[in-house]
Amino acid sequence: YIGLGADVQIKRFHVTASARGFFKNDSGQMQDSDWLQDKYYGTGKTNIKTNFSVHDNNINFGNVFDIELKFDFKPAEKIILSPFIGFSYEHFFLTASGGKAWYGNSTDGNSSHSFYAYDDPDPTHVSVGNFSSKVIELERKDYYTWLGLECSLLSSDDRWVVSFAIAGSPFTYFDSLDSHLVRTPPIFFNDIGAAVFYAWKGSASVMFKATDSVSIKFLLSGIITGEIQGNSFTSHNKSGPYTKQGSLTGSGSKYCDVQISGVIRF
């Protein structure tokens, strides 16, 4: 991806904002899960994962926007602690192809009404499928609020800065459109949900001050979002109308980011 960021400092306060755009490319794996036992059988067991699949993932497009407000204070001469609050918006369109799926078998004669867990130890309770073409399209929007702390360590000549940060999300909201293309007819799931402290992010960076106005920065960061429970709406037409399923669904994500950037001071 490519991106641009800005940091405006007023005394010890910082306002930072950044935007990133992703190139179309292969990117890891997509995993898809369903919890269908309670939906079709009314068992009350909403935590039994009945279907699970894993596929090769491709990013068709992606955009990420971040904004943070932080405050610096120095407990020691070369140590800066910066508590911060922030907001992130992520919008990705992904395609899953190939891969493998495990489906818990039904007990009512309808093969789509999974009852058993996808990893049931009895092999007669699970069906396995293999794919070679496009299986899923996923368009997902995530909204994160952040509360965190950054610690920066300065070298004796202030030319090197090593920083570490960790943050939790007091409130996370997602809206995803999950298109299952191999079904007949295709089916589309619009999943919407929110949670409190179900997402965490961390980062580590090294910055070298080449001149008074130019620096080079290396950053390693990542986000983990748990399987947030929410409402699912379905349709056989991507444009709708959608019908509420009245069941719970789970949506989670995780990724690691490596970034090299140039910093210019004005």
PDB file of C-alpha atoms in Angstrom:
ATOM      1  CA  TYR A   1       0.000   0.000   0.000  1.00  0.00           C
ATOM      2  CA  ILE A   2       0.916   3.667  -0.105  1.00  0.00           C
ATOM      3  CA  GLY A   3      -0.076   6.285   2.411  1.00  0.00           C
ATOM      4  CA  LEU A   4       0.321   9.779   3.789  1.00  0.00           C
ATOM      5  CA  GLY A   5       0.223  11.034   7.359  1.00  0.00           C
ATOM      6  CA  ALA A   6       0.559  14.293   9.284  1.00  0.00           C
ATOM      7  CA  ASP A   7       1.389  15.121  12.908  1.00  0.00           C
ATOM      8  CA  VAL A   8       0.540  18.581  14.244  1.00  0.00           C
ATOM      9  CA  GLN A   9       2.120  19.358  17.623  1.00  0.00           C
ATOM     10  CA  ILE A  10       1.079  22.175  19.916  1.00  0.00           C
ATOM     11  CA  LYS A  11       3.295  22.163  23.005  1.00  0.00           C
ATOM     12  CA  ARG A  12       2.785  18.655  24.424  1.00  0.00           C
ATOM     13  CA  PHE A  13      -0.372  17.858  22.474  1.00  0.00           C
ATOM     14  CA  HIS A  14      -0.341  15.977  19.151  1.00  0.00           C
ATOM     15  CA  VAL A  15      -3.040  15.501  16.534  1.00  0.00           C
ATOM     16  CA  THR A  16      -2.055  12.826  13.995  1.00  0.00           C
ATOM     17  CA  ALA A  17      -3.971  11.702  10.927  1.00  0.00           C
ATOM     18  CA  SER A  18      -3.116   9.231   8.172  1.00  0.00           C
ATOM     19  CA  ALA A  19      -4.628   7.553   5.124  1.00  0.00           C
ATOM     20  CA  ARG A  20      -3.552   4.383   3.290  1.00  0.00           C
ATOM     21  CA  GLY A  21      -4.623   2.832   0.013  1.00  0.00           C
ATOM     22  CA  PHE A  22      -3.925  -0.820  -0.788  1.00  0.00           C
ATOM     23  CA  PHE A  23      -2.855  -2.320  -4.101  1.00  0.00           C
ATOM     24  CA  LYS A  24      -4.706  -5.317  -5.530  1.00  0.00           C
ATOM     25  CA  ASN A  25      -2.685  -8.326  -4.386  1.00  0.00           C
ATOM     26  CA  ASP A  26      -2.699 -11.787  -2.780  1.00  0.00           C
ATOM     27  CA  SER A  27      -2.895 -11.527   0.989  1.00  0.00           C
ATOM     28  CA  GLY A  28      -2.912 -14.482   3.367  1.00  0.00           C
ATOM     29  CA  GLN A  29      -6.047 -16.500   4.042  1.00  0.00           C
ATOM     30  CA  MET A  30      -9.755 -15.901   4.527  1.00  0.00           C
ATOM     31  CA  GLN A  31     -11.584 -17.987   7.129  1.00  0.00           C
ATOM     32  CA  ASP A  32     -15.367 -18.277   7.201  1.00  0.00           C
ATOM     33  CA  SER A  33     -17.378 -19.667  10.126  1.00  0.00           C
ATOM     34  CA  ASP A  34     -21.041 -20.319  10.964  1.00  0.00           C
ATOM     35  CA  TRP A  35     -22.861 -21.176  14.199  1.00  0.00           C
ATOM     36  CA  LEU A  36     -26.084 -22.800  12.975  1.00  0.00           C
ATOM     37  CA  GLN A  37     -27.156 -25.349  15.572  1.00  0.00           C
ATOM     38  CA  ASP A  38     -29.288 -23.012  17.678  1.00  0.00           C
ATOM     39  CA  LYS A  39     -30.735 -21.310  14.599  1.00  0.00           C
ATOM     40  CA  TYR A  40     -32.200 -24.496  13.120  1.00  0.00           C
ATOM     41  CA  TYR A  41     -32.695 -26.665  16.206  1.00  0.00           C
ATOM     42  CA  GLY A  42     -33.294 -24.191  19.049  1.00  0.00           C
ATOM     43  CA  THR A  43     -30.762 -25.849  21.370  1.00  0.00           C
ATOM     44  CA  GLY A  44     -29.631 -22.573  22.929  1.00  0.00           C
ATOM     45  CA  LYS A  45     -26.019 -23.526  22.164  1.00  0.00           C
ATOM     46  CA  THR A  46     -24.909 -20.464  20.222  1.00  0.00           C
ATOM     47  CA  ASN A  47     -21.191 -21.125  20.765  1.00  0.00           C
ATOM     48  CA  ILE A  48     -20.966 -24.329  18.664  1.00  0.00           C
ATOM     49  CA  LYS A  49     -19.180 -23.566  15.407  1.00  0.00           C
ATOM     50  CA  THR A  50     -20.832 -25.860  12.843  1.00  0.00           C
ATOM     51  CA  ASN A  51     -19.142 -24.724   9.603  1.00  0.00           C
ATOM     52  CA  PHE A  52     -15.575 -23.638   8.941  1.00  0.00           C
ATOM     53  CA  SER A  53     -13.646 -22.974   5.730  1.00  0.00           C
ATOM     54  CA  VAL A  54     -10.252 -21.558   4.802  1.00  0.00           C
ATOM     55  CA  HIS A  55      -9.324 -20.054   1.395  1.00  0.00           C
ATOM     56  CA  ASP A  56      -6.599 -18.121  -0.409  1.00  0.00           C
ATOM     57  CA  ASN A  57      -7.313 -14.421   0.020  1.00  0.00           C
ATOM     58  CA  ASN A  58      -6.924 -11.567  -2.462  1.00  0.00           C
ATOM     59  CA  ILE A  59      -7.284  -7.846  -1.727  1.00  0.00           C
ATOM     60  CA  ASN A  60      -9.274  -6.160  -4.495  1.00  0.00           C
ATOM     61  CA  PHE A  61      -9.068  -2.788  -2.766  1.00  0.00           C
ATOM     62  CA  GLY A  62      -8.584  -1.397   0.708  1.00  0.00           C
ATOM     63  CA  ASN A  63      -8.589   1.975   2.454  1.00  0.00           C
ATOM     64  CA  VAL A  64      -7.630   2.811   6.040  1.00  0.00           C
ATOM     65  CA  PHE A  65      -8.009   6.168   7.814  1.00  0.00           C
ATOM     66  CA  ASP A  66      -6.673   6.920  11.311  1.00  0.00           C
ATOM     67  CA  ILE A  67      -6.776   9.914  13.643  1.00  0.00           C
ATOM     68  CA  GLU A  68      -5.256  10.206  17.124  1.00  0.00           C
ATOM     69  CA  LEU A  69      -5.002  12.791  19.867  1.00  0.00           C
ATOM     70  CA  LYS A  70      -2.151  12.269  22.304  1.00  0.00           C
ATOM     71  CA  PHE A  71      -0.390  14.072  25.140  1.00  0.00           C
ATOM     72  CA  ASP A  72       3.337  13.793  25.919  1.00  0.00           C
ATOM     73  CA  PHE A  73       4.967  13.826  29.320  1.00  0.00           C
ATOM     74  CA  LYS A  74       8.516  12.934  30.354  1.00  0.00           C
ATOM     75  CA  PRO A  75       9.043  10.789  33.461  1.00  0.00           C
ATOM     76  CA  ALA A  76      12.776  10.884  32.601  1.00  0.00           C
ATOM     77  CA  GLU A  77      15.015  12.928  30.292  1.00  0.00           C
ATOM     78  CA  LYS A  78      15.043  10.425  27.403  1.00  0.00           C
ATOM     79  CA  ILE A  79      11.671   8.741  27.972  1.00  0.00           C
ATOM     80  CA  ILE A  80       8.358  10.050  26.622  1.00  0.00           C
ATOM     81  CA  LEU A  81       5.020   8.530  27.641  1.00  0.00           C
ATOM     82  CA  SER A  82       2.040   9.446  25.473  1.00  0.00           C
ATOM     83  CA  PRO A  83      -1.494   8.348  26.383  1.00  0.00           C
ATOM     84  CA  PHE A  84      -3.794   8.675  23.376  1.00  0.00           C
ATOM     85  CA  ILE A  85      -7.330   8.331  22.109  1.00  0.00           C
ATOM     86  CA  GLY A  86      -8.114   7.617  18.482  1.00  0.00           C
ATOM     87  CA  PHE A  87     -10.480   6.488  15.758  1.00  0.00           C
ATOM     88  CA  SER A  88      -9.896   4.188  12.764  1.00  0.00           C
ATOM     89  CA  TYR A  89     -11.983   3.394   9.708  1.00  0.00           C
ATOM     90  CA  GLU A  90     -11.126   0.409   7.502  1.00  0.00           C
ATOM     91  CA  HIS A  91     -12.814  -0.574   4.236  1.00  0.00           C
ATOM     92  CA  PHE A  92     -11.696  -3.707   2.403  1.00  0.00           C
ATOM     93  CA  PHE A  93     -13.044  -5.705  -0.515  1.00  0.00           C
ATOM     94  CA  LEU A  94     -11.623  -9.245  -0.501  1.00  0.00           C
ATOM     95  CA  THR A  95     -11.972 -12.319  -2.695  1.00  0.00           C
ATOM     96  CA  ALA A  96     -11.497 -15.897  -1.439  1.00  0.00           C
ATOM     97  CA  SER A  97     -10.618 -18.679  -3.890  1.00  0.00           C
ATOM     98  CA  GLY A  98      -9.812 -22.383  -3.616  1.00  0.00           C
ATOM     99  CA  GLY A  99      -9.353 -23.904  -0.201  1.00  0.00           C
ATOM    100  CA  LYS A 100     -11.228 -26.381   1.959  1.00  0.00           C
ATOM    101  CA  ALA A 101     -14.379 -26.462   4.098  1.00  0.00           C
ATOM    102  CA  TRP A 102     -15.729 -28.585   6.969  1.00  0.00           C
ATOM    103  CA  TYR A 103     -19.516 -28.730   7.466  1.00  0.00           C
ATOM    104  CA  GLY A 104     -21.264 -30.258  10.439  1.00  0.00           C
ATOM    105  CA  ASN A 105     -23.932 -32.661   9.170  1.00  0.00           C
ATOM    106  CA  SER A 106     -27.631 -32.106   9.797  1.00  0.00           C
ATOM    107  CA  THR A 107     -30.071 -34.283  11.721  1.00  0.00           C
ATOM    108  CA  ASP A 108     -33.280 -33.113   9.987  1.00  0.00           C
ATOM    109  CA  GLY A 109     -32.489 -34.236   6.429  1.00  0.00           C
ATOM    110  CA  ASN A 110     -31.649 -30.734   5.147  1.00  0.00           C
ATOM    111  CA  SER A 111     -27.931 -30.647   4.359  1.00  0.00           C
ATOM    112  CA  SER A 112     -27.713 -26.866   4.929  1.00  0.00           C
ATOM    113  CA  HIS A 113     -29.060 -27.194   8.493  1.00  0.00           C
ATOM    114  CA  SER A 114     -25.786 -28.064  10.234  1.00  0.00           C
ATOM    115  CA  PHE A 115     -26.158 -29.566  13.711  1.00  0.00           C
ATOM    116  CA  TYR A 116     -22.754 -31.032  14.582  1.00  0.00           C
ATOM    117  CA  ALA A 117     -19.564 -29.043  15.178  1.00  0.00           C
ATOM    118  CA  TYR A 118     -17.238 -28.747  12.190  1.00  0.00           C
ATOM    119  CA  ASP A 119     -14.495 -30.465  14.219  1.00  0.00           C
ATOM    120  CA  ASP A 120     -16.654 -33.231  15.710  1.00  0.00           C
ATOM    121  CA  PRO A 121     -14.388 -36.225  16.454  1.00  0.00           C
ATOM    122  CA  ASP A 122     -16.838 -38.597  14.736  1.00  0.00           C
ATOM    123  CA  PRO A 123     -16.024 -38.382  10.974  1.00  0.00           C
ATOM    124  CA  THR A 124     -19.590 -39.428  10.076  1.00  0.00           C
ATOM    125  CA  HIS A 125     -20.817 -36.146  11.580  1.00  0.00           C
ATOM    126  CA  VAL A 126     -18.749 -33.923   9.274  1.00  0.00           C
ATOM    127  CA  SER A 127     -18.634 -33.366   5.478  1.00  0.00           C
ATOM    128  CA  VAL A 128     -15.524 -31.994   3.779  1.00  0.00           C
ATOM    129  CA  GLY A 129     -15.474 -29.888   0.601  1.00  0.00           C
ATOM    130  CA  ASN A 130     -12.613 -28.738  -1.653  1.00  0.00           C
ATOM    131  CA  PHE A 131     -12.716 -25.710  -3.977  1.00  0.00           C
ATOM    132  CA  SER A 132     -10.698 -24.585  -7.009  1.00  0.00           C
ATOM    133  CA  SER A 133     -12.493 -21.373  -8.091  1.00  0.00           C
ATOM    134  CA  LYS A 134     -13.755 -18.125  -6.552  1.00  0.00           C
ATOM    135  CA  VAL A 135     -15.800 -18.974  -3.453  1.00  0.00           C
ATOM    136  CA  ILE A 136     -16.475 -15.809  -1.444  1.00  0.00           C
ATOM    137  CA  GLU A 137     -16.442 -12.056  -1.922  1.00  0.00           C
ATOM    138  CA  LEU A 138     -16.271 -10.046   1.288  1.00  0.00           C
ATOM    139  CA  GLU A 139     -16.718  -6.299   1.588  1.00  0.00           C
ATOM    140  CA  ARG A 140     -16.095  -5.209   5.151  1.00  0.00           C
ATOM    141  CA  LYS A 141     -16.154  -1.898   6.989  1.00  0.00           C
ATOM    142  CA  ASP A 142     -14.714  -1.625  10.503  1.00  0.00           C
ATOM    143  CA  TYR A 143     -15.000   1.332  12.857  1.00  0.00           C
ATOM    144  CA  TYR A 144     -12.672   1.396  15.885  1.00  0.00           C
ATOM    145  CA  THR A 145     -12.297   3.749  18.814  1.00  0.00           C
ATOM    146  CA  TRP A 146      -8.940   3.493  20.596  1.00  0.00           C
ATOM    147  CA  LEU A 147      -7.559   4.114  24.075  1.00  0.00           C
ATOM    148  CA  GLY A 148      -3.854   3.433  24.459  1.00  0.00           C
ATOM    149  CA  LEU A 149      -0.358   4.323  25.596  1.00  0.00           C
ATOM    150  CA  GLU A 150       2.855   4.929  23.640  1.00  0.00           C
ATOM    151  CA  CYS A 151       6.357   4.840  25.129  1.00  0.00           C
ATOM    152  CA  SER A 152       9.292   6.422  23.260  1.00  0.00           C
ATOM    153  CA  LEU A 153      12.975   6.036  24.128  1.00  0.00           C
ATOM    154  CA  LEU A 154      15.458   8.609  22.789  1.00  0.00           C
ATOM    155  CA  SER A 155      19.168   8.090  22.195  1.00  0.00           C
ATOM    156  CA  SER A 156      21.687  10.359  23.931  1.00  0.00           C
ATOM    157  CA  ASP A 157      22.000  12.537  20.804  1.00  0.00           C
ATOM    158  CA  ASP A 158      18.227  12.395  20.036  1.00  0.00           C
ATOM    159  CA  ARG A 159      18.911  10.993  16.556  1.00  0.00           C
ATOM    160  CA  TRP A 160      17.315   7.618  17.300  1.00  0.00           C
ATOM    161  CA  VAL A 161      13.801   7.076  18.685  1.00  0.00           C
ATOM    162  CA  VAL A 162      12.456   3.624  19.591  1.00  0.00           C
ATOM    163  CA  SER A 163       8.720   3.510  20.322  1.00  0.00           C
ATOM    164  CA  PHE A 164       6.212   0.934  21.539  1.00  0.00           C
ATOM    165  CA  ALA A 165       2.434   1.339  21.724  1.00  0.00           C
ATOM    166  CA  ILE A 166      -0.549  -0.733  22.779  1.00  0.00           C
ATOM    167  CA  ALA A 167      -4.257   0.108  22.637  1.00  0.00           C
ATOM    168  CA  GLY A 168      -7.663  -1.415  23.195  1.00  0.00           C
ATOM    169  CA  SER A 169     -10.897  -0.492  21.442  1.00  0.00           C
ATOM    170  CA  PRO A 170     -13.608   0.663  23.876  1.00  0.00           C
ATOM    171  CA  PHE A 171     -16.141   0.306  21.063  1.00  0.00           C
ATOM    172  CA  THR A 172     -15.873  -1.558  17.737  1.00  0.00           C
ATOM    173  CA  TYR A 173     -18.528  -1.676  15.010  1.00  0.00           C
ATOM    174  CA  PHE A 174     -18.476  -3.716  11.798  1.00  0.00           C
ATOM    175  CA  ASP A 175     -20.645  -3.979   8.692  1.00  0.00           C
ATOM    176  CA  SER A 176     -19.775  -6.713   6.204  1.00  0.00           C
ATOM    177  CA  LEU A 177     -21.324  -8.058   3.013  1.00  0.00           C
ATOM    178  CA  ASP A 178     -20.430 -11.729   2.573  1.00  0.00           C
ATOM    179  CA  SER A 179     -21.208 -13.099  -0.934  1.00  0.00           C
ATOM    180  CA  HIS A 180     -21.200 -16.910  -1.259  1.00  0.00           C
ATOM    181  CA  LEU A 181     -20.818 -17.500  -4.972  1.00  0.00           C
ATOM    182  CA  VAL A 182     -20.668 -21.313  -5.168  1.00  0.00           C
ATOM    183  CA  ARG A 183     -24.144 -21.832  -3.765  1.00  0.00           C
ATOM    184  CA  THR A 184     -27.133 -22.334  -6.054  1.00  0.00           C
ATOM    185  CA  PRO A 185     -28.533 -19.737  -6.121  1.00  0.00           C
ATOM    186  CA  PRO A 186     -25.793 -17.474  -4.684  1.00  0.00           C
ATOM    187  CA  ILE A 187     -26.572 -16.142  -1.233  1.00  0.00           C
ATOM    188  CA  PHE A 188     -25.521 -12.845   0.327  1.00  0.00           C
ATOM    189  CA  PHE A 189     -25.088 -12.198   4.061  1.00  0.00           C
ATOM    190  CA  ASN A 190     -25.041  -8.700   5.503  1.00  0.00           C
ATOM    191  CA  ASP A 191     -23.573  -9.018   9.001  1.00  0.00           C
ATOM    192  CA  ILE A 192     -23.672  -6.099  11.430  1.00  0.00           C
ATOM    193  CA  GLY A 193     -22.368  -6.071  14.989  1.00  0.00           C
ATOM    194  CA  ALA A 194     -20.619  -4.172  17.760  1.00  0.00           C
ATOM    195  CA  ALA A 195     -18.643  -4.964  20.896  1.00  0.00           C
ATOM    196  CA  VAL A 196     -16.739  -3.405  23.787  1.00  0.00           C
ATOM    197  CA  PHE A 197     -12.987  -4.123  24.077  1.00  0.00           C
ATOM    198  CA  TYR A 198     -13.010  -6.875  21.454  1.00  0.00           C
ATOM    199  CA  ALA A 199     -10.151  -5.350  19.438  1.00  0.00           C
ATOM    200  CA  TRP A 200      -6.532  -4.670  20.342  1.00  0.00           C
ATOM    201  CA  LYS A 201      -3.585  -3.211  18.469  1.00  0.00           C
ATOM    202  CA  GLY A 202       0.115  -2.868  19.111  1.00  0.00           C
ATOM    203  CA  SER A 203       3.140  -1.391  17.378  1.00  0.00           C
ATOM    204  CA  ALA A 204       6.908  -1.062  17.570  1.00  0.00           C
ATOM    205  CA  SER A 205       8.943   1.446  15.589  1.00  0.00           C
ATOM    206  CA  VAL A 206      12.474   2.757  15.078  1.00  0.00           C
ATOM    207  CA  MET A 207      13.089   6.242  13.678  1.00  0.00           C
ATOM    208  CA  PHE A 208      16.453   7.675  12.614  1.00  0.00           C
ATOM    209  CA  LYS A 209      16.881  11.446  12.337  1.00  0.00           C
ATOM    210  CA  ALA A 210      19.057  11.943   9.263  1.00  0.00           C
ATOM    211  CA  THR A 211      18.906  15.756   9.356  1.00  0.00           C
ATOM    212  CA  ASP A 212      17.001  18.356  11.339  1.00  0.00           C
ATOM    213  CA  SER A 213      14.101  18.064   8.904  1.00  0.00           C
ATOM    214  CA  VAL A 214      14.270  14.511   7.489  1.00  0.00           C
ATOM    215  CA  SER A 215      13.905  11.142   9.254  1.00  0.00           C
ATOM    216  CA  ILE A 216      13.434   7.522   8.213  1.00  0.00           C
ATOM    217  CA  LYS A 217      11.003   5.340  10.156  1.00  0.00           C
ATOM    218  CA  PHE A 218      10.421   1.574  10.297  1.00  0.00           C
ATOM    219  CA  LEU A 219       7.125   0.439  11.852  1.00  0.00           C
ATOM    220  CA  LEU A 220       5.728  -2.989  12.718  1.00  0.00           C
ATOM    221  CA  SER A 221       2.094  -3.047  13.859  1.00  0.00           C
ATOM    222  CA  GLY A 222      -0.931  -5.310  14.062  1.00  0.00           C
ATOM    223  CA  ILE A 223      -4.607  -5.498  15.017  1.00  0.00           C
ATOM    224  CA  ILE A 224      -6.545  -8.416  16.461  1.00  0.00           C
ATOM    225  CA  THR A 225     -10.358  -8.236  16.446  1.00  0.00           C
ATOM    226  CA  GLY A 226     -12.236 -10.993  18.264  1.00  0.00           C
ATOM    227  CA  GLU A 227     -15.271 -12.827  16.882  1.00  0.00           C
ATOM    228  CA  ILE A 228     -17.865 -10.132  17.494  1.00  0.00           C
ATOM    229  CA  GLN A 229     -21.448 -11.306  17.771  1.00  0.00           C
ATOM    230  CA  GLY A 230     -24.120  -9.484  15.767  1.00  0.00           C
ATOM    231  CA  ASN A 231     -27.163  -9.737  13.506  1.00  0.00           C
ATOM    232  CA  SER A 232     -27.211 -11.397  10.086  1.00  0.00           C
ATOM    233  CA  PHE A 233     -29.407 -10.445   7.124  1.00  0.00           C
ATOM    234  CA  THR A 234     -29.681 -12.558   3.961  1.00  0.00           C
ATOM    235  CA  SER A 235     -30.750 -12.163   0.349  1.00  0.00           C
ATOM    236  CA  HIS A 236     -30.356 -13.994  -2.963  1.00  0.00           C
ATOM    237  CA  ASN A 237     -29.779 -10.636  -4.656  1.00  0.00           C
ATOM    238  CA  LYS A 238     -26.720  -8.556  -3.773  1.00  0.00           C
ATOM    239  CA  SER A 239     -28.719  -5.327  -3.971  1.00  0.00           C
ATOM    240  CA  GLY A 240     -31.425  -6.735  -1.649  1.00  0.00           C
ATOM    241  CA  PRO A 241     -33.941  -6.669  -0.133  1.00  0.00           C
ATOM    242  CA  TYR A 242     -32.433  -8.416   2.907  1.00  0.00           C
ATOM    243  CA  THR A 243     -34.287 -10.465   5.516  1.00  0.00           C
ATOM    244  CA  LYS A 244     -33.124 -10.598   9.121  1.00  0.00           C
ATOM    245  CA  GLN A 245     -32.025 -14.085  10.113  1.00  0.00           C
ATOM    246  CA  GLY A 246     -32.665 -13.495  13.789  1.00  0.00           C
ATOM    247  CA  SER A 247     -29.510 -15.423  14.706  1.00  0.00           C
ATOM    248  CA  LEU A 248     -26.080 -14.559  15.972  1.00  0.00           C
ATOM    249  CA  THR A 249     -22.992 -14.492  13.832  1.00  0.00           C
ATOM    250  CA  GLY A 250     -19.311 -13.976  14.524  1.00  0.00           C
ATOM    251  CA  SER A 251     -16.906 -11.712  12.674  1.00  0.00           C
ATOM    252  CA  GLY A 252     -13.219 -11.331  13.520  1.00  0.00           C
ATOM    253  CA  SER A 253     -10.006 -10.288  11.836  1.00  0.00           C
ATOM    254  CA  LYS A 254      -6.278 -10.006  12.435  1.00  0.00           C
ATOM    255  CA  TYR A 255      -3.364  -8.689  10.437  1.00  0.00           C
ATOM    256  CA  CYS A 256       0.242  -7.553  10.718  1.00  0.00           C
ATOM    257  CA  ASP A 257       1.566  -4.432   8.987  1.00  0.00           C
ATOM    258  CA  VAL A 258       5.183  -3.576   8.045  1.00  0.00           C
ATOM    259  CA  GLN A 259       5.798   0.037   7.056  1.00  0.00           C
ATOM    260  CA  ILE A 260       8.812   2.066   5.921  1.00  0.00           C
ATOM    261  CA  SER A 261       8.296   5.803   5.653  1.00  0.00           C
ATOM    262  CA  GLY A 262      10.067   9.107   5.272  1.00  0.00           C
ATOM    263  CA  VAL A 263       9.299  11.894   7.749  1.00  0.00           C
ATOM    264  CA  ILE A 264       9.660  15.559   6.828  1.00  0.00           C
ATOM    265  CA  ARG A 265       9.484  18.264   9.518  1.00  0.00           C
ATOM    266  CA  PHE A 266       8.302  21.766   8.760  1.00  0.00           C
TER     267      PHE A 266
END
